[in-house]
Amino acid sequence: AQSVTQPDIHITVSEGASLELRCNYSYGATPYLFWYVQSPGQGLQLLLKYFSGDTLVQGIKGFEAEFKRSQSSFNLRKPSVHWSDAAEYFCAVGGVSGTYKYIFGTGTRLKVLA
Amino acid sequence: GAVVSQHPSWVICKSGTSVKIECRSLDFQATTMFWYRQFPKQSLMLMATSNEGSKATYEQGVEKDKFLINHASLTLSTLTVTSAHPEDSSFYICSGSRREGGELFFGEGSRLTVL
């Protein structure tokens, strides 16, 4: 069965420090991969996506992610975190089983220390 | 990016009443819309997938008679929570997609509180 795993439920980093949020997926084919961010009480905003091609994708707000097929991973990174990055981050796999379905990970809550 | 708007953003209702939440794609035609439910500090749970002009496909465990979904046009889908009870209180989020596997555009979410 398809699944998305975000191993870290909570992550705390200091402002200015680098960040890596982990995401692993289980899917038979090459999936469409996404990272979304959600601020409290808000909807989801797309940070970046991978469909094909270059495995290092750049997103908004200085985020990037790297697709590693051999590790079934799509980790999100940012070289220097800002206090405004504190939010919930969701990794998602799209186009599951040839459908429109998306599977979301359980999310990682990021806390940024001043 | 494309814009999806949900209305209302929050609603409080009495137990036993019905509540309708609208989801509109403002600047694109959403061939498919999705309705999610999110419990506090949890991930999004897909409730149903709706395609314009056809019946919605509900996920296992979701009561289709309680959560009525209508996708009357390429820009509007509605979720009606019928005979709402306190356990239906949640954050409901809709999203739309132009095409299969394409990016999902999310609404702002609607917080339902049933007293």
mmCIF file of N, CA, C and O in Angstrom, chain B residues 1-73:
data_model
loop_
_atom_site.group_PDB
_atom_site.id
_atom_site.type_symbol
_atom_site.label_atom_id
_atom_site.label_comp_id
_atom_site.label_asym_id
_atom_site.label_seq_id
_atom_site.Cartn_x
_atom_site.Cartn_y
_atom_site.Cartn_z
ATOM 1 N N GLY B 1 -0.068 31.171 -8.707
ATOM 2 C CA GLY B 1 -0.823 29.932 -8.521
ATOM 3 C C GLY B 1 -2.311 30.173 -8.561
ATOM 4 O O GLY B 1 -2.781 31.296 -8.490
ATOM 5 N N ALA B 2 -3.046 29.110 -8.714
ATOM 6 C CA ALA B 2 -4.497 29.202 -8.758
ATOM 7 C C ALA B 2 -5.069 29.384 -7.364
ATOM 8 O O ALA B 2 -4.448 29.020 -6.371
ATOM 9 N N VAL B 3 -6.270 29.941 -7.326
ATOM 10 C CA VAL B 3 -6.880 30.276 -6.043
ATOM 11 C C VAL B 3 -8.143 29.459 -5.817
ATOM 12 O O VAL B 3 -9.000 29.354 -6.688
ATOM 13 N N VAL B 4 -8.214 28.895 -4.627
ATOM 14 C CA VAL B 4 -9.412 28.184 -4.192
ATOM 15 C C VAL B 4 -9.930 28.894 -2.952
ATOM 16 O O VAL B 4 -9.174 29.142 -2.010
ATOM 17 N N SER B 5 -11.199 29.210 -2.967
ATOM 18 C CA SER B 5 -11.795 29.940 -1.864
ATOM 19 C C SER B 5 -12.858 29.094 -1.181
ATOM 20 O O SER B 5 -13.679 28.458 -1.855
ATOM 21 N N GLN B 6 -12.810 29.083 0.142
ATOM 22 C CA GLN B 6 -13.804 28.365 0.911
ATOM 23 C C GLN B 6 -14.650 29.342 1.702
ATOM 24 O O GLN B 6 -14.168 30.367 2.185
ATOM 25 N N HIS B 7 -15.899 28.972 1.862
ATOM 26 C CA HIS B 7 -16.798 29.817 2.644
ATOM 27 C C HIS B 7 -17.853 28.947 3.326
ATOM 28 O O HIS B 7 -18.402 28.042 2.692
ATOM 29 N N PRO B 8 -18.110 29.149 4.599
ATOM 30 C CA PRO B 8 -17.509 30.163 5.468
ATOM 31 C C PRO B 8 -16.163 29.706 6.026
ATOM 32 O O PRO B 8 -15.823 28.534 5.963
ATOM 33 N N SER B 9 -15.412 30.614 6.587
ATOM 34 C CA SER B 9 -14.128 30.283 7.205
ATOM 35 C C SER B 9 -14.353 29.589 8.539
ATOM 36 O O SER B 9 -13.552 28.755 8.945
ATOM 37 N N TRP B 10 -15.405 29.994 9.208
ATOM 38 C CA TRP B 10 -15.742 29.315 10.452
ATOM 39 C C TRP B 10 -17.250 29.380 10.648
ATOM 40 O O TRP B 10 -17.904 30.316 10.210
ATOM 41 N N VAL B 11 -17.780 28.363 11.277
ATOM 42 C CA VAL B 11 -19.217 28.308 11.510
ATOM 43 C C VAL B 11 -19.478 27.559 12.808
ATOM 44 O O VAL B 11 -18.827 26.554 13.095
ATOM 45 N N ILE B 12 -20.420 28.092 13.548
ATOM 46 C CA ILE B 12 -20.870 27.453 14.775
ATOM 47 C C ILE B 12 -22.343 27.121 14.589
ATOM 48 O O ILE B 12 -23.124 27.974 14.153
ATOM 49 N N CYS B 13 -22.703 25.901 14.898
ATOM 50 C CA CYS B 13 -24.105 25.515 14.732
ATOM 51 C C CYS B 13 -24.547 24.640 15.895
ATOM 52 O O CYS B 13 -23.722 24.115 16.657
ATOM 53 N N LYS B 14 -25.851 24.495 15.990
ATOM 54 C CA LYS B 14 -26.421 23.651 17.036
ATOM 55 C C LYS B 14 -26.480 22.203 16.567
ATOM 56 O O LYS B 14 -26.614 21.922 15.361
ATOM 57 N N SER B 15 -26.392 21.314 17.501
ATOM 58 C CA SER B 15 -26.473 19.892 17.185
ATOM 59 C C SER B 15 -27.800 19.587 16.494
ATOM 60 O O SER B 15 -28.854 20.095 16.894
ATOM 61 N N GLY B 16 -27.740 18.819 15.429
ATOM 62 C CA GLY B 16 -28.943 18.441 14.697
ATOM 63 C C GLY B 16 -29.205 19.272 13.461
ATOM 64 O O GLY B 16 -30.030 18.884 12.615
ATOM 65 N N THR B 17 -28.529 20.383 13.340
ATOM 66 C CA THR B 17 -28.711 21.219 12.152
ATOM 67 C C THR B 17 -27.735 20.801 11.059
ATOM 68 O O THR B 17 -26.802 20.028 11.293
ATOM 69 N N SER B 18 -27.970 21.331 9.861
ATOM 70 C CA SER B 18 -27.097 21.022 8.721
ATOM 71 C C SER B 18 -26.290 22.262 8.343
ATOM 72 O O SER B 18 -26.779 23.387 8.461
ATOM 73 N N VAL B 19 -25.101 22.029 7.908
ATOM 74 C CA VAL B 19 -24.200 23.123 7.550
ATOM 75 C C VAL B 19 -23.627 22.871 6.165
ATOM 76 O O VAL B 19 -23.184 21.756 5.869
ATOM 77 N N LYS B 20 -23.610 23.911 5.334
ATOM 78 C CA LYS B 20 -23.057 23.784 3.990
ATOM 79 C C LYS B 20 -21.777 24.605 3.886
ATOM 80 O O LYS B 20 -21.737 25.778 4.273
ATOM 81 N N ILE B 21 -20.749 23.988 3.342
ATOM 82 C CA ILE B 21 -19.469 24.663 3.101
ATOM 83 C C ILE B 21 -19.225 24.681 1.595
ATOM 84 O O ILE B 21 -19.343 23.662 0.924
ATOM 85 N N GLU B 22 -18.890 25.860 1.095
ATOM 86 C CA GLU B 22 -18.645 26.008 -0.339
ATOM 87 C C GLU B 22 -17.155 26.070 -0.640
ATOM 88 O O GLU B 22 -16.380 26.649 0.107
ATOM 89 N N CYS B 23 -16.812 25.505 -1.776
ATOM 90 C CA CYS B 23 -15.429 25.519 -2.239
ATOM 91 C C CYS B 23 -15.440 25.955 -3.701
ATOM 92 O O CYS B 23 -16.050 25.285 -4.545
ATOM 93 N N ARG B 24 -14.810 27.074 -3.968
ATOM 94 C CA ARG B 24 -14.809 27.619 -5.326
ATOM 95 C C ARG B 24 -13.390 27.769 -5.864
ATOM 96 O O ARG B 24 -12.511 28.263 -5.166
ATOM 97 N N SER B 25 -13.192 27.345 -7.083
ATOM 98 C CA SER B 25 -11.937 27.644 -7.770
ATOM 99 C C SER B 25 -12.166 28.947 -8.526
ATOM 100 O O SER B 25 -13.045 29.053 -9.368
ATOM 101 N N LEU B 26 -11.387 29.963 -8.173
ATOM 102 C CA LEU B 26 -11.676 31.314 -8.663
ATOM 103 C C LEU B 26 -11.123 31.602 -10.055
ATOM 104 O O LEU B 26 -11.691 32.386 -10.800
ATOM 105 N N ASP B 27 -10.022 31.000 -10.386
ATOM 106 C CA ASP B 27 -9.400 31.363 -11.660
ATOM 107 C C ASP B 27 -8.959 30.157 -12.471
ATOM 108 O O ASP B 27 -8.114 30.263 -13.354
ATOM 109 N N PHE B 28 -9.551 29.017 -12.175
ATOM 110 C CA PHE B 28 -9.288 27.847 -13.006
ATOM 111 C C PHE B 28 -10.461 26.880 -12.872
ATOM 112 O O PHE B 28 -11.276 26.990 -11.967
ATOM 113 N N GLN B 29 -10.507 25.948 -13.792
ATOM 114 C CA GLN B 29 -11.562 24.946 -13.755
ATOM 115 C C GLN B 29 -11.027 23.692 -13.080
ATOM 116 O O GLN B 29 -10.074 23.077 -13.567
ATOM 117 N N ALA B 30 -11.632 23.372 -11.985
ATOM 118 C CA ALA B 30 -11.191 22.216 -11.200
ATOM 119 C C ALA B 30 -11.976 20.991 -11.635
ATOM 120 O O ALA B 30 -13.126 20.818 -11.245
ATOM 121 N N THR B 31 -11.367 20.178 -12.433
ATOM 122 C CA THR B 31 -12.071 18.976 -12.884
ATOM 123 C C THR B 31 -12.357 18.032 -11.729
ATOM 124 O O THR B 31 -13.330 17.299 -11.749
ATOM 125 N N THR B 32 -11.503 18.093 -10.746
ATOM 126 C CA THR B 32 -11.688 17.254 -9.571
ATOM 127 C C THR B 32 -11.457 18.091 -8.326
ATOM 128 O O THR B 32 -10.529 18.904 -8.289
ATOM 129 N N MET B 33 -12.305 17.899 -7.363
ATOM 130 C CA MET B 33 -12.119 18.551 -6.066
ATOM 131 C C MET B 33 -12.095 17.496 -4.972
ATOM 132 O O MET B 33 -12.713 16.437 -5.100
ATOM 133 N N PHE B 34 -11.377 17.810 -3.947
ATOM 134 C CA PHE B 34 -11.191 16.882 -2.844
ATOM 135 C C PHE B 34 -11.610 17.563 -1.551
ATOM 136 O O PHE B 34 -11.365 18.746 -1.364
ATOM 137 N N TRP B 35 -12.190 16.788 -0.672
ATOM 138 C CA TRP B 35 -12.538 17.286 0.639
ATOM 139 C C TRP B 35 -11.756 16.505 1.694
ATOM 140 O O TRP B 35 -11.741 15.275 1.689
ATOM 141 N N TYR B 36 -11.118 17.281 2.553
ATOM 142 C CA TYR B 36 -10.323 16.691 3.619
ATOM 143 C C TYR B 36 -10.872 17.140 4.969
ATOM 144 O O TYR B 36 -11.468 18.204 5.100
ATOM 145 N N ARG B 37 -10.577 16.335 5.944
ATOM 146 C CA ARG B 37 -10.900 16.678 7.320
ATOM 147 C C ARG B 37 -9.606 16.614 8.119
ATOM 148 O O ARG B 37 -8.796 15.695 7.926
ATOM 149 N N GLN B 38 -9.431 17.584 8.959
ATOM 150 C CA GLN B 38 -8.213 17.626 9.751
ATOM 151 C C GLN B 38 -8.562 17.809 11.218
ATOM 152 O O GLN B 38 -9.177 18.809 11.602
ATOM 153 N N PHE B 39 -8.167 16.839 12.027
ATOM 154 C CA PHE B 39 -8.339 16.941 13.465
ATOM 155 C C PHE B 39 -7.155 17.719 14.028
ATOM 156 O O PHE B 39 -6.090 17.776 13.411
ATOM 157 N N PRO B 40 -7.335 18.302 15.212
ATOM 158 C CA PRO B 40 -6.267 19.125 15.785
ATOM 159 C C PRO B 40 -4.924 18.408 15.821
ATOM 160 O O PRO B 40 -4.839 17.260 16.253
ATOM 161 N N LYS B 41 -3.926 19.077 15.330
ATOM 162 C CA LYS B 41 -2.548 18.587 15.344
ATOM 163 C C LYS B 41 -2.387 17.258 14.611
ATOM 164 O O LYS B 41 -1.496 16.475 14.936
ATOM 165 N N GLN B 42 -3.228 17.015 13.644
ATOM 166 C CA GLN B 42 -3.111 15.793 12.855
ATOM 167 C C GLN B 42 -3.044 16.128 11.368
ATOM 168 O O GLN B 42 -3.187 17.278 10.962
ATOM 169 N N SER B 43 -2.824 15.088 10.593
ATOM 170 C CA SER B 43 -2.703 15.295 9.157
ATOM 171 C C SER B 43 -4.071 15.388 8.503
ATOM 172 O O SER B 43 -5.107 15.327 9.164
ATOM 173 N N LEU B 44 -4.064 15.551 7.210
ATOM 174 C CA LEU B 44 -5.306 15.646 6.466
ATOM 175 C C LEU B 44 -5.824 14.251 6.131
ATOM 176 O O LEU B 44 -5.079 13.400 5.648
ATOM 177 N N MET B 45 -7.097 14.062 6.381
ATOM 178 C CA MET B 45 -7.725 12.795 6.043
ATOM 179 C C MET B 45 -8.656 13.019 4.866
ATOM 180 O O MET B 45 -9.590 13.820 4.951
ATOM 181 N N LEU B 46 -8.386 12.339 3.762
ATOM 182 C CA LEU B 46 -9.230 12.502 2.594
ATOM 183 C C LEU B 46 -10.604 11.913 2.886
ATOM 184 O O LEU B 46 -10.727 10.756 3.301
ATOM 185 N N MET B 47 -11.636 12.718 2.681
ATOM 186 C CA MET B 47 -12.996 12.253 2.903
ATOM 187 C C MET B 47 -13.604 11.735 1.609
ATOM 188 O O MET B 47 -14.223 10.678 1.573
ATOM 189 N N ALA B 48 -13.442 12.532 0.549
ATOM 190 C CA ALA B 48 -14.098 12.170 -0.702
ATOM 191 C C ALA B 48 -13.475 12.919 -1.859
ATOM 192 O O ALA B 48 -12.845 13.963 -1.687
ATOM 193 N N THR B 49 -13.684 12.344 -3.019
ATOM 194 C CA THR B 49 -13.228 12.937 -4.277
ATOM 195 C C THR B 49 -14.458 13.215 -5.113
ATOM 196 O O THR B 49 -15.298 12.325 -5.304
ATOM 197 N N SER B 50 -14.569 14.412 -5.620
ATOM 198 C CA SER B 50 -15.735 14.733 -6.438
ATOM 199 C C SER B 50 -15.302 15.214 -7.808
ATOM 200 O O SER B 50 -14.377 16.005 -7.943
ATOM 201 N N ASN B 51 -15.971 14.677 -8.807
ATOM 202 C CA ASN B 51 -15.752 15.093 -10.179
ATOM 203 C C ASN B 51 -16.992 15.813 -10.669
ATOM 204 O O ASN B 51 -18.119 15.394 -10.370
ATOM 205 N N GLU B 52 -16.802 16.859 -11.421
ATOM 206 C CA GLU B 52 -17.915 17.666 -11.890
ATOM 207 C C GLU B 52 -18.941 16.823 -12.616
ATOM 208 O O GLU B 52 -18.605 16.046 -13.519
ATOM 209 N N GLY B 53 -20.179 16.946 -12.181
ATOM 210 C CA GLY B 53 -21.276 16.272 -12.851
ATOM 211 C C GLY B 53 -21.482 14.818 -12.498
ATOM 212 O O GLY B 53 -22.354 14.158 -13.072
ATOM 213 N N SER B 54 -20.701 14.309 -11.559
ATOM 214 C CA SER B 54 -20.898 12.907 -11.176
ATOM 215 C C SER B 54 -20.905 12.782 -9.660
ATOM 216 O O SER B 54 -20.575 13.726 -8.945
ATOM 217 N N LYS B 55 -21.276 11.607 -9.199
ATOM 218 C CA LYS B 55 -21.338 11.386 -7.751
ATOM 219 C C LYS B 55 -19.935 11.349 -7.160
ATOM 220 O O LYS B 55 -18.983 10.889 -7.796
ATOM 221 N N ALA B 56 -19.872 11.787 -5.935
ATOM 222 C CA ALA B 56 -18.586 11.777 -5.257
ATOM 223 C C ALA B 56 -18.185 10.362 -4.871
ATOM 224 O O ALA B 56 -19.034 9.489 -4.669
ATOM 225 N N THR B 57 -16.904 10.153 -4.796
ATOM 226 C CA THR B 57 -16.360 8.879 -4.336
ATOM 227 C C THR B 57 -15.862 9.068 -2.917
ATOM 228 O O THR B 57 -14.953 9.865 -2.678
ATOM 229 N N TYR B 58 -16.438 8.328 -1.993
ATOM 230 C CA TYR B 58 -16.115 8.500 -0.584
ATOM 231 C C TYR B 58 -15.060 7.488 -0.150
ATOM 232 O O TYR B 58 -15.037 6.348 -0.615
ATOM 233 N N GLU B 59 -14.229 7.929 0.746
ATOM 234 C CA GLU B 59 -13.238 7.035 1.319
ATOM 235 C C GLU B 59 -13.909 6.105 2.330
ATOM 236 O O GLU B 59 -14.977 6.398 2.871
ATOM 237 N N GLN B 60 -13.249 5.019 2.542
ATOM 238 C CA GLN B 60 -13.782 4.032 3.475
ATOM 239 C C GLN B 60 -13.954 4.656 4.854
ATOM 240 O O GLN B 60 -13.065 5.339 5.356
ATOM 241 N N GLY B 61 -15.109 4.409 5.432
ATOM 242 C CA GLY B 61 -15.374 4.906 6.777
ATOM 243 C C GLY B 61 -16.044 6.271 6.809
ATOM 244 O O GLY B 61 -16.434 6.734 7.883
ATOM 245 N N VAL B 62 -16.176 6.918 5.678
ATOM 246 C CA VAL B 62 -16.835 8.222 5.624
ATOM 247 C C VAL B 62 -18.294 8.020 5.243
ATOM 248 O O VAL B 62 -18.592 7.392 4.223
ATOM 249 N N GLU B 63 -19.192 8.543 6.066
ATOM 250 C CA GLU B 63 -20.622 8.357 5.830
ATOM 251 C C GLU B 63 -21.113 9.305 4.739
ATOM 252 O O GLU B 63 -21.185 10.514 4.931
ATOM 253 N N LYS B 64 -21.478 8.739 3.618
ATOM 254 C CA LYS B 64 -21.894 9.578 2.499
ATOM 255 C C LYS B 64 -23.235 10.253 2.755
ATOM 256 O O LYS B 64 -23.531 11.290 2.152
ATOM 257 N N ASP B 65 -24.049 9.671 3.623
ATOM 258 C CA ASP B 65 -25.331 10.301 3.926
ATOM 259 C C ASP B 65 -25.189 11.434 4.924
ATOM 260 O O ASP B 65 -26.070 12.287 5.034
ATOM 261 N N LYS B 66 -24.082 11.447 5.636
ATOM 262 C CA LYS B 66 -23.850 12.534 6.585
ATOM 263 C C LYS B 66 -23.094 13.673 5.909
ATOM 264 O O LYS B 66 -23.353 14.831 6.158
ATOM 265 N N PHE B 67 -22.169 13.324 5.076
ATOM 266 C CA PHE B 67 -21.348 14.323 4.393
ATOM 267 C C PHE B 67 -21.716 14.318 2.907
ATOM 268 O O PHE B 67 -21.176 13.563 2.104
ATOM 269 N N LEU B 68 -22.658 15.189 2.565
ATOM 270 C CA LEU B 68 -23.152 15.251 1.200
ATOM 271 C C LEU B 68 -22.261 16.178 0.374
ATOM 272 O O LEU B 68 -22.037 17.323 0.736
ATOM 273 N N ILE B 69 -21.779 15.652 -0.721
ATOM 274 C CA ILE B 69 -20.898 16.437 -1.586
ATOM 275 C C ILE B 69 -21.525 16.587 -2.947
ATOM 276 O O ILE B 69 -21.974 15.622 -3.561
ATOM 277 N N ASN B 70 -21.550 17.826 -3.404
ATOM 278 C CA ASN B 70 -22.093 18.146 -4.714
ATOM 279 C C ASN B 70 -21.064 18.934 -5.498
ATOM 280 O O ASN B 70 -20.462 19.870 -4.983
ATOM 281 N N HIS B 71 -20.872 18.551 -6.744
ATOM 282 C CA HIS B 71 -19.887 19.227 -7.604
ATOM 283 C C HIS B 71 -20.616 19.618 -8.875
ATOM 284 O O HIS B 71 -20.463 18.992 -9.921
ATOM 285 N N ALA B 72 -21.416 20.680 -8.749
ATOM 286 C CA ALA B 72 -22.344 21.033 -9.806
ATOM 287 C C ALA B 72 -21.678 21.681 -11.014
ATOM 288 O O ALA B 72 -22.200 21.629 -12.122
ATOM 289 N N SER B 73 -20.527 22.292 -10.797
ATOM 290 C CA SER B 73 -19.857 22.962 -11.914
ATOM 291 C C SER B 73 -18.355 22.792 -11.757
ATOM 292 O O SER B 73 -17.878 22.273 -10.748
#
